[in-house]
Coordinates of C-alpha atoms and ligand atoms in Angstrom, one line a residue:
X1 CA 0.0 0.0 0.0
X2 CA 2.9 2.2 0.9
X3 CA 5.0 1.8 -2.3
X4 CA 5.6 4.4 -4.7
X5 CA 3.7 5.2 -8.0
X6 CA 6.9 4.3 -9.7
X7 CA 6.8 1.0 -8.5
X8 CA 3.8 0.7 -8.6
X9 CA 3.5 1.6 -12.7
X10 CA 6.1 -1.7 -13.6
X11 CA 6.3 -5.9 -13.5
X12 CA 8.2 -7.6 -12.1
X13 CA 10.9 -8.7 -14.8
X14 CA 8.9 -11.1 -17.1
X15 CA 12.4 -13.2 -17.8
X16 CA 13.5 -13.3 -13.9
X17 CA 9.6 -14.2 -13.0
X18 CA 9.3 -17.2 -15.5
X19 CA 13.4 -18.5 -14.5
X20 CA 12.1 -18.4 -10.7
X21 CA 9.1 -20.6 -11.8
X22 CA 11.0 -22.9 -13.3
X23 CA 13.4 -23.1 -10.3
X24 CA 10.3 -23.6 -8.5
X25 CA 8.8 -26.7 -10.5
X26 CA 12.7 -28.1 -10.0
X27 CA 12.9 -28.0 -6.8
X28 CA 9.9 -29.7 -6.1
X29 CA 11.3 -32.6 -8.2
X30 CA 9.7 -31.9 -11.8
X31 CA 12.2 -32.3 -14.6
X32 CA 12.0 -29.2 -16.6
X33 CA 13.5 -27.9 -19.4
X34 CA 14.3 -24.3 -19.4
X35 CA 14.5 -22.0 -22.0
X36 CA 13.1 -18.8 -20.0
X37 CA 16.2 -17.0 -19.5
X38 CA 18.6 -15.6 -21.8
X39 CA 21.9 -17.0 -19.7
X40 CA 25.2 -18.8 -22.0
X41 CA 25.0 -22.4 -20.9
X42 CA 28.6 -22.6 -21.0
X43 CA 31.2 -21.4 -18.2
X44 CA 33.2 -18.2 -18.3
X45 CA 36.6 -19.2 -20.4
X46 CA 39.4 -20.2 -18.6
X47 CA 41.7 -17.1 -19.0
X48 CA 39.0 -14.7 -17.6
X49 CA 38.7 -16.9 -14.3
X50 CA 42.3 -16.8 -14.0
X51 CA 42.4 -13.1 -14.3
X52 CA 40.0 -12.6 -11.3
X53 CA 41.7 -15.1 -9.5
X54 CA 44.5 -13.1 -9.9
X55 CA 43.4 -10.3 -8.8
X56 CA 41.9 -11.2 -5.6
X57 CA 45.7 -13.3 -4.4
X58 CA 47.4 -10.2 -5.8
X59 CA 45.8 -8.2 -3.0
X60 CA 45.3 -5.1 -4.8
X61 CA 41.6 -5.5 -5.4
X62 CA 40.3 -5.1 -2.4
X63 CA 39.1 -1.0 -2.1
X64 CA 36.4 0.8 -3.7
X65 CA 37.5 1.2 -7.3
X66 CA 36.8 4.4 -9.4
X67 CA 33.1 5.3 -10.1
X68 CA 32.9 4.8 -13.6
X69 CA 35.7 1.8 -13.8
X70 CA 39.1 1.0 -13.7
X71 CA 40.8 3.2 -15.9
X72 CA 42.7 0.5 -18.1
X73 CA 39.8 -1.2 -18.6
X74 CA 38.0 2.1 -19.7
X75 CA 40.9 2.3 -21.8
X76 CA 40.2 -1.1 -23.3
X77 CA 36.9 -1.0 -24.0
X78 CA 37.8 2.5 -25.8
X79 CA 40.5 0.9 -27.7
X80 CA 38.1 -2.0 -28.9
X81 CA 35.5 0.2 -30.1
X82 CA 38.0 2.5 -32.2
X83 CA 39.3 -1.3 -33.8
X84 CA 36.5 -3.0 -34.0
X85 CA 33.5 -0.9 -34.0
X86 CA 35.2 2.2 -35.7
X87 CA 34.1 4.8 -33.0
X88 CA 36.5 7.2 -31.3
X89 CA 35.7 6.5 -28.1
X90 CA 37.9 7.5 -25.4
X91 CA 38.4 6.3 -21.6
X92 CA 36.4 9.8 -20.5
X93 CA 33.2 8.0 -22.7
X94 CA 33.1 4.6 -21.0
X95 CA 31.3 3.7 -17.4
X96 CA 31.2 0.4 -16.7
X97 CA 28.2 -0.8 -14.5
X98 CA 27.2 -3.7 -12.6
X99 CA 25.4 -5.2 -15.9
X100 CA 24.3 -3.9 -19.1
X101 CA 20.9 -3.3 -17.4
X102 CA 22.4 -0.5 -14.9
X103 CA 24.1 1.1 -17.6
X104 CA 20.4 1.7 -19.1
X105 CA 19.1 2.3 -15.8
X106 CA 21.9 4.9 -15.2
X107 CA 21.2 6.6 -18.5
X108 CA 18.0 6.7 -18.3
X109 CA 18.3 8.2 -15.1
X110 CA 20.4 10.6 -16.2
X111 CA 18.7 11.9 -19.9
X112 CA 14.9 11.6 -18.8
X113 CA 12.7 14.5 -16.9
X114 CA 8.6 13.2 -16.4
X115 CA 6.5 13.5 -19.3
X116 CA 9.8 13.0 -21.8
X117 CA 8.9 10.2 -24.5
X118 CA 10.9 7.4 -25.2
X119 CA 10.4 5.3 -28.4
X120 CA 11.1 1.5 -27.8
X121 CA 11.0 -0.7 -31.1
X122 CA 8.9 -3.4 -30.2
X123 CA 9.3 -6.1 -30.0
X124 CA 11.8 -5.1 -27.2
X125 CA 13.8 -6.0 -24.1
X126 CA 11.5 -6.5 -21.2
X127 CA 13.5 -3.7 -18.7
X128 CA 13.6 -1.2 -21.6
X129 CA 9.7 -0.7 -20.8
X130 CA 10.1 -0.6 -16.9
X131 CA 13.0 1.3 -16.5
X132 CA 11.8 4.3 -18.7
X133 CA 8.7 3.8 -16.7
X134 CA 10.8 4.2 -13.5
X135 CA 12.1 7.8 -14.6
X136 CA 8.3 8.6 -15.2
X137 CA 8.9 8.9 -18.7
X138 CA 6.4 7.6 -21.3
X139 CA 7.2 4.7 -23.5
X140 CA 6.0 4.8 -27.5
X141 CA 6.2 1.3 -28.8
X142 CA 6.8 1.2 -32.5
X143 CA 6.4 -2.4 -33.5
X144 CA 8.1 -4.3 -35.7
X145 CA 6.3 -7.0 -37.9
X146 CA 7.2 -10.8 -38.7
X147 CA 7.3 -10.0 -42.5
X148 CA 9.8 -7.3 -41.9
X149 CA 11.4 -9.3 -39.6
X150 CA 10.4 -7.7 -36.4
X151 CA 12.3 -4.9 -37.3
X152 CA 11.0 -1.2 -37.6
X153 CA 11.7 1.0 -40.4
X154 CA 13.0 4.7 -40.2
X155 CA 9.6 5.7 -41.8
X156 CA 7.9 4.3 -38.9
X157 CA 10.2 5.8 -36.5
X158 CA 9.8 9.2 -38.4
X159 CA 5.7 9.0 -37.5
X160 CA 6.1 8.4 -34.0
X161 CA 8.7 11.1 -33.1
X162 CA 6.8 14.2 -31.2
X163 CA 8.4 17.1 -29.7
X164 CA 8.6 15.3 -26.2
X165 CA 10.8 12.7 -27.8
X166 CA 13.9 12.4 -25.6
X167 CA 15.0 9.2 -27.0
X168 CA 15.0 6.0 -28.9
X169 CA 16.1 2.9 -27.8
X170 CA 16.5 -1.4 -28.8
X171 CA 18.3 -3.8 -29.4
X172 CA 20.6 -5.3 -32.5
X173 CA 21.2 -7.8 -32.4
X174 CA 17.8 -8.3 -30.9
X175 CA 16.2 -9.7 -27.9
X176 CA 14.3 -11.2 -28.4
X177 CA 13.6 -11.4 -32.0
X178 CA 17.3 -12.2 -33.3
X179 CA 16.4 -9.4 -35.7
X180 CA 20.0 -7.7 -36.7
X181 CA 19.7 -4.1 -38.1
X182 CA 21.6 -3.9 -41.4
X183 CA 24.1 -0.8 -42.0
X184 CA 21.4 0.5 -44.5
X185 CA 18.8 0.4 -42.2
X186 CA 20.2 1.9 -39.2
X187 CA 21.5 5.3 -41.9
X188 CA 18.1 5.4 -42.8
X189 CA 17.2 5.6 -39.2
X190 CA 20.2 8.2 -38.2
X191 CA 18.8 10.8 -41.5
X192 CA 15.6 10.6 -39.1
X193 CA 17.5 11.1 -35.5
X194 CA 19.9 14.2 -37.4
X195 CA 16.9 16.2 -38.5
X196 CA 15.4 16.4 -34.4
X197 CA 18.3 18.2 -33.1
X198 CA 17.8 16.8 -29.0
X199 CA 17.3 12.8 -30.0
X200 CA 19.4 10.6 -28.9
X201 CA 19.9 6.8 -29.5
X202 CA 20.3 4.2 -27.0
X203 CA 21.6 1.2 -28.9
X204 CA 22.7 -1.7 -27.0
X205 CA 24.7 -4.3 -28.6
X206 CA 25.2 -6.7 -25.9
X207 CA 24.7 -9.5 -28.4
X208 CA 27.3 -8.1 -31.1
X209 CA 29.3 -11.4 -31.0
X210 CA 26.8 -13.6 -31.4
X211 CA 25.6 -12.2 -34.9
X212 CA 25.7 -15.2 -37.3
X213 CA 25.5 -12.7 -40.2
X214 CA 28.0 -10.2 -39.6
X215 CA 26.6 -7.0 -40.8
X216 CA 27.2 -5.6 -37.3
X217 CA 27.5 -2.0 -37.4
X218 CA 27.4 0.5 -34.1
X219 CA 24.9 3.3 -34.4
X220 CA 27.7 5.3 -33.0
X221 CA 29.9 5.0 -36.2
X222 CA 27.6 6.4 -38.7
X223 CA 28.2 10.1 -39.2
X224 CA 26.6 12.7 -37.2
X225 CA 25.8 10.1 -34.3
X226 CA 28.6 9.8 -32.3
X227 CA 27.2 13.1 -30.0
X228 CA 23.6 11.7 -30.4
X229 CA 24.4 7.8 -29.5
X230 CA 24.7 5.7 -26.0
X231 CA 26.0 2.7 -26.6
X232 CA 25.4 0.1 -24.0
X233 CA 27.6 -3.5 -23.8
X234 CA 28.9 -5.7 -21.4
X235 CA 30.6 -9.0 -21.1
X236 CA 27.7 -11.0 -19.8
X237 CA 26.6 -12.7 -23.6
X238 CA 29.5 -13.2 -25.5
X239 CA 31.9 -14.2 -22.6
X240 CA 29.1 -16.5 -20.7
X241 CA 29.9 -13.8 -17.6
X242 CA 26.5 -13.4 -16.8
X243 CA 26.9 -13.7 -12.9
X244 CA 29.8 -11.5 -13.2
X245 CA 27.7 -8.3 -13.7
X246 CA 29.6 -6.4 -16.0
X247 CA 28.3 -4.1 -18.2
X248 CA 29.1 -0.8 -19.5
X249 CA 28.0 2.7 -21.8
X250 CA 29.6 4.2 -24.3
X251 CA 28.7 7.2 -24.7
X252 CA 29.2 11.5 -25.3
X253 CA 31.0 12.9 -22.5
X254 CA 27.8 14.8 -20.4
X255 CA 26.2 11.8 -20.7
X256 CA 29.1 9.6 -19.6
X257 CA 29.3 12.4 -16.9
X258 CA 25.7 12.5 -15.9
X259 CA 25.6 8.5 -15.4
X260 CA 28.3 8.4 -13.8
X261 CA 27.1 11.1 -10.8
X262 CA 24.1 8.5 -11.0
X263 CA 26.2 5.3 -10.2
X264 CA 28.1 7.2 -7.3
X265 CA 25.3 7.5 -5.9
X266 CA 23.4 3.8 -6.2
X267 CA 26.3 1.4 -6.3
X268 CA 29.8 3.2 -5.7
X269 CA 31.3 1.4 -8.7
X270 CA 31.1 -2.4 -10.3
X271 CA 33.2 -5.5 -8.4
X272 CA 36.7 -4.7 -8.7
X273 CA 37.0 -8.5 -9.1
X274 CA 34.9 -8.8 -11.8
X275 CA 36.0 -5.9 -14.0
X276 CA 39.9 -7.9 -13.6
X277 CA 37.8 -10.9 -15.3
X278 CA 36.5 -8.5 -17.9
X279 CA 39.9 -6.8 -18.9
X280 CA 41.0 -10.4 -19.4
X281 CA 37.7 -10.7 -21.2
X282 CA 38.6 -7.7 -24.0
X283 CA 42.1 -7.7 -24.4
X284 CA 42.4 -11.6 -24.5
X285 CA 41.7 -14.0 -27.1
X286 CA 38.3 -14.4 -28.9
X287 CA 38.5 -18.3 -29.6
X288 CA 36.2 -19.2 -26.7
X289 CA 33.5 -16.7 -27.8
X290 CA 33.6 -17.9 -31.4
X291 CA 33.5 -21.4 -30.1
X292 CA 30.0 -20.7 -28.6
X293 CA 29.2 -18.7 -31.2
X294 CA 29.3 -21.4 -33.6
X295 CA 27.7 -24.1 -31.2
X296 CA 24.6 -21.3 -31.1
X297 CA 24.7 -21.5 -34.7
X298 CA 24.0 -24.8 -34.8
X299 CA 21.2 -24.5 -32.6
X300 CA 19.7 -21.7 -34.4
X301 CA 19.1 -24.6 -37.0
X302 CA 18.1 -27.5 -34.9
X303 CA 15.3 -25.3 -33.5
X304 CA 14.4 -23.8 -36.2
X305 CA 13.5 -26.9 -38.3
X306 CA 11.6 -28.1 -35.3
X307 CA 9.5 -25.4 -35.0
X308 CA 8.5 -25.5 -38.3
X309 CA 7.1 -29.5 -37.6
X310 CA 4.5 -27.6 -34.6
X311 CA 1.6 -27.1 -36.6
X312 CA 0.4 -23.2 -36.1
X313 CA 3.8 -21.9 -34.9
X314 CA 4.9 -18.9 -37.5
X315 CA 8.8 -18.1 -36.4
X316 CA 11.0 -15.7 -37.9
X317 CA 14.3 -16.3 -38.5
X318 CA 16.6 -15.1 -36.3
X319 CA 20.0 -13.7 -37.6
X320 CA 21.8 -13.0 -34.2
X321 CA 21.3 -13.5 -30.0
X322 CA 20.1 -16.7 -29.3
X323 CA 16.5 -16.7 -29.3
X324 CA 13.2 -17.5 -30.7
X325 CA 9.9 -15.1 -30.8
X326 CA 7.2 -17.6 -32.5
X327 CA 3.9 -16.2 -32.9
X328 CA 2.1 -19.0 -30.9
X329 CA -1.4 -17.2 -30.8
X330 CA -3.0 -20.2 -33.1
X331 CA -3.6 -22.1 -30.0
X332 CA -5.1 -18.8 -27.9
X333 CA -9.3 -19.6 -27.5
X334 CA -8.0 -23.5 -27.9
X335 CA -8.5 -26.2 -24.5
X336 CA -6.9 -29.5 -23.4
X337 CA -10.3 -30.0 -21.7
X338 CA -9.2 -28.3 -18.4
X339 CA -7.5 -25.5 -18.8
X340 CA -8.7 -23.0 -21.9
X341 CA -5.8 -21.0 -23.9
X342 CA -6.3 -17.1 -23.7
X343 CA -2.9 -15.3 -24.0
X344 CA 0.9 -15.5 -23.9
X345 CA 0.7 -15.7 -20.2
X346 CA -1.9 -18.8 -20.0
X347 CA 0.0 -20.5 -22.7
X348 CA 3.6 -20.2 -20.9
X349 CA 2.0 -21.4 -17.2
X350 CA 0.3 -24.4 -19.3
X351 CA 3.3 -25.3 -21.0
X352 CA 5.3 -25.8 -17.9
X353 CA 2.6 -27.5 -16.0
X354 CA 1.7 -29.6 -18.9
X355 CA 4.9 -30.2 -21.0
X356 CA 7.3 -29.0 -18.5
X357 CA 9.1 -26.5 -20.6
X358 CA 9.5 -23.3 -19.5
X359 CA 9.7 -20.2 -21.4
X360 CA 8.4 -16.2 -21.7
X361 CA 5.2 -14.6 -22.7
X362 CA 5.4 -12.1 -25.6
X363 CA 2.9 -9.9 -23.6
X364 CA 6.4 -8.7 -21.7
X365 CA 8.0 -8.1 -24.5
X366 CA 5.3 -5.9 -26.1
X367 CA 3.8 -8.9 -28.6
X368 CA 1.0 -10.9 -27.0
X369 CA 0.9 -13.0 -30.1
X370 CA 4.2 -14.3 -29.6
X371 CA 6.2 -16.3 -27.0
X372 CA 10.7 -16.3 -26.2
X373 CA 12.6 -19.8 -25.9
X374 CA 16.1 -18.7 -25.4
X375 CA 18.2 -21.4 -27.2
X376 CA 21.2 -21.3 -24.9
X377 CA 20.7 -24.7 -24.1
X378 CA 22.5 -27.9 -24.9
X379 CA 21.3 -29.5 -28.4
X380 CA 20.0 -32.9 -26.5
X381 CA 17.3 -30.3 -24.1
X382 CA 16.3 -28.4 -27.4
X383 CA 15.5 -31.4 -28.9
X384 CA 13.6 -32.7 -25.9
X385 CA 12.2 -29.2 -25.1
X386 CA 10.5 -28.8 -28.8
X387 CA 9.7 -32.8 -28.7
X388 CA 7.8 -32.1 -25.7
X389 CA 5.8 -28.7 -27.0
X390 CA 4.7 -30.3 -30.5
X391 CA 3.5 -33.3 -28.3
X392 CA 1.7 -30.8 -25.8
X393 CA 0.3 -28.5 -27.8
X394 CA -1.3 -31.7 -30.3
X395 CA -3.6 -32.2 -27.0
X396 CA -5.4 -28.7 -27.9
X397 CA -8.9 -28.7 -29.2
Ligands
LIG401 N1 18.9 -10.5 -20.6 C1 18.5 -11.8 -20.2 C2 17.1 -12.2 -20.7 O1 16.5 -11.4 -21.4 C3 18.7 -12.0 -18.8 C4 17.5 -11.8 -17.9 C5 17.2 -10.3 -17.7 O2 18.0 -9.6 -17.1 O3 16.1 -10.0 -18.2 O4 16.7 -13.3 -20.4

């Protein structure tokens, strides 16, 4: 009763809800399959372990670090988006965060009064929604559809910009369509962000590794958008450091600045611990990440053909991340007899009662048609996973 409108105006985190449900079903003994949270099934590479390991028997690691990071790592994350991303970041741009989700949190924080708008491409990532929410800004979903992909256009973007827009924000690669913005596309979108002088981009690329198409190109590099872009990262995807908490922004200077005075006053600074794993992360070899990269690539297949066998299941797909967003909505108004079908949410509870398989509704992610199975997951669960939802969705009437 005595909690604030804020928190009172946002869910709980659809993908942290459903992983806790699982949890629940296995700890009462029921073997499920889970493919409700986005988490690397494999274990952080040996190199970065060795690195934090390091750093706590060195002894040096023990005090409050700098706000925004340790400066070499700052440094190394600058010096991998001038090589690899060809944007002239510098150390003074970077803040590293505890997870790519407090580096949105801390610039949204820092860019957003009440009433600004914020345009999320739906479908989108489910803390996009609730964070801007948080800042008692307005969210304006621009959706995306399954013939295009899931990805919006700069015409469409161009029709929902108003003179409150503060921002835009998603995902590319995308979570959790897989969707990956082509160079093209994202110009056409910049011509649109250069003609409103006070728009800026969030872009977050925390899945740039794991693009299986390669046409990865940082918002930030196009010209005219390095002042207008936030980038937001971390080493959580593509390093399997998800329990690390380890993210970071990219970003102009103020803004850099501005979350920054943000983070000094919610969290101090990241783990020192964990920011020694991630400077072992960046500056270290890639193999390991290109190892899972091409094991998700595999996956990406298996799945994909199996989805196709489940009668009614339309599925884009995907060209990065590692997940699905079928349109399941077919079986909504449909009843095993028991329990009848309505929505995203019904269909997700049913499906780990009934066929033990746990995954996200699309209402969360602003698509009620549609539900997320993350595929980071071994082949032989997949294969059991999408055995058992063909087999439990053929007892619908
Ligand atoms: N980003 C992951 C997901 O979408 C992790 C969970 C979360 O933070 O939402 O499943």
């Amino acid at each position: 009763m005595l909690l604030s409108n804020r928190i009172n105006a946002i869910e709980e985190s659809a993908t942290l809800a459903m992983a806790a449900k699982a949890r629940e079903f296995k700890n009462k003994g029921v073997d499920v399959i889970s493919l409700s949270l986005g988490e690397p099934d494999f274990k952080t590479p040996a190199h970065i372990c060795e690195a934090a390991k390091k750093a706590i028997d060195d002894g040096k690691y023990f005090a409050y670090p700098p706000v925004p990071g340790y400066q070499d790592l700052r440094e190394a994350i600058a010096v991998k988006y001038q090589k690899e991303n060809n944007v002239p970041y510098k150390a003074e741009n970077i803040v590293v965060s505890n997870g790519a989700k407090q580096s949105i949190a801390n610039v949204m924080l820092a860019i957003l009064n009440p009433g600004d708008e914020v345009i999320i491409f739906a479908p989108f990532w489910v803390s996009y929604d609730a964070l801007v929410r948080l800042t008692e800004a307005t969210p304006v979903l621009v959706k995306g559809t399954l013939e295009n992909d899931f990805k919006v256009t700069a015409a469409q973007v161009e029709q929902a910009i108003t003179s409150k827009t503060k921002a835009i924000i998603f995902s590319s690669p995308c979570n959790p369509t897989g969707s990956v913005f082509s160079k093209k596309e994202l110009e056409a979108i910049s011509q649109v962000v250069l003609k409103h002088p006070n728009l800026l981009v969030i872009a977050d690329e925390i899945y740039e590794h794991i693009n299986f198409v390669g046409d990865q190109t940082s918002m930030a590099s196009l010209p005219g958008m390095f002042d207008r872009t936030i980038t937001v990262n971390g080493f959580a995807k593509g390093f399997a450091m998800t329990g690390w908490r380890v993210g970071y922004i990219a970003a102009p200077k103020w803004i850099a600045d501005g979350s920054n005075k943000v983070q000094g006053q919610i969290t101090s600074a990241n783990c020192s611990i964990s920011q020694r794993g991630a400077l072992a992360a960046i500056t270290g070899d890639l193999a390991p990440t290109k190892k899972m990269v091409e094991e998700y690539h595999k996956r990406r297949e298996i799945v994909y053909n199996l989805l196709k066998e489940i009668p009614g299941v339309k599925a884009n797909y995907p060209q990065g991340a590692f997940y699905f967003f079928p349109d399941v909505s077919s079986y909504y108004g449909k009843t095993d007899g028991a329990t009848t079908i309505k929505n995203g949410d019904d269909f997700c509870l049913w499906m780990l009662e009934k066929g033990h398989v746990s995954l996200v509704p699309g209402g969360a992610f602003g698509d009620e048609r549609c539900v997320r199975l993350s595929y980071a997951a071994s082949e032989k669960d997949l294969r059991e996973a999408l055995r058992r939802m063909k087999e439990t969705l053929a007892t619908l009437k």
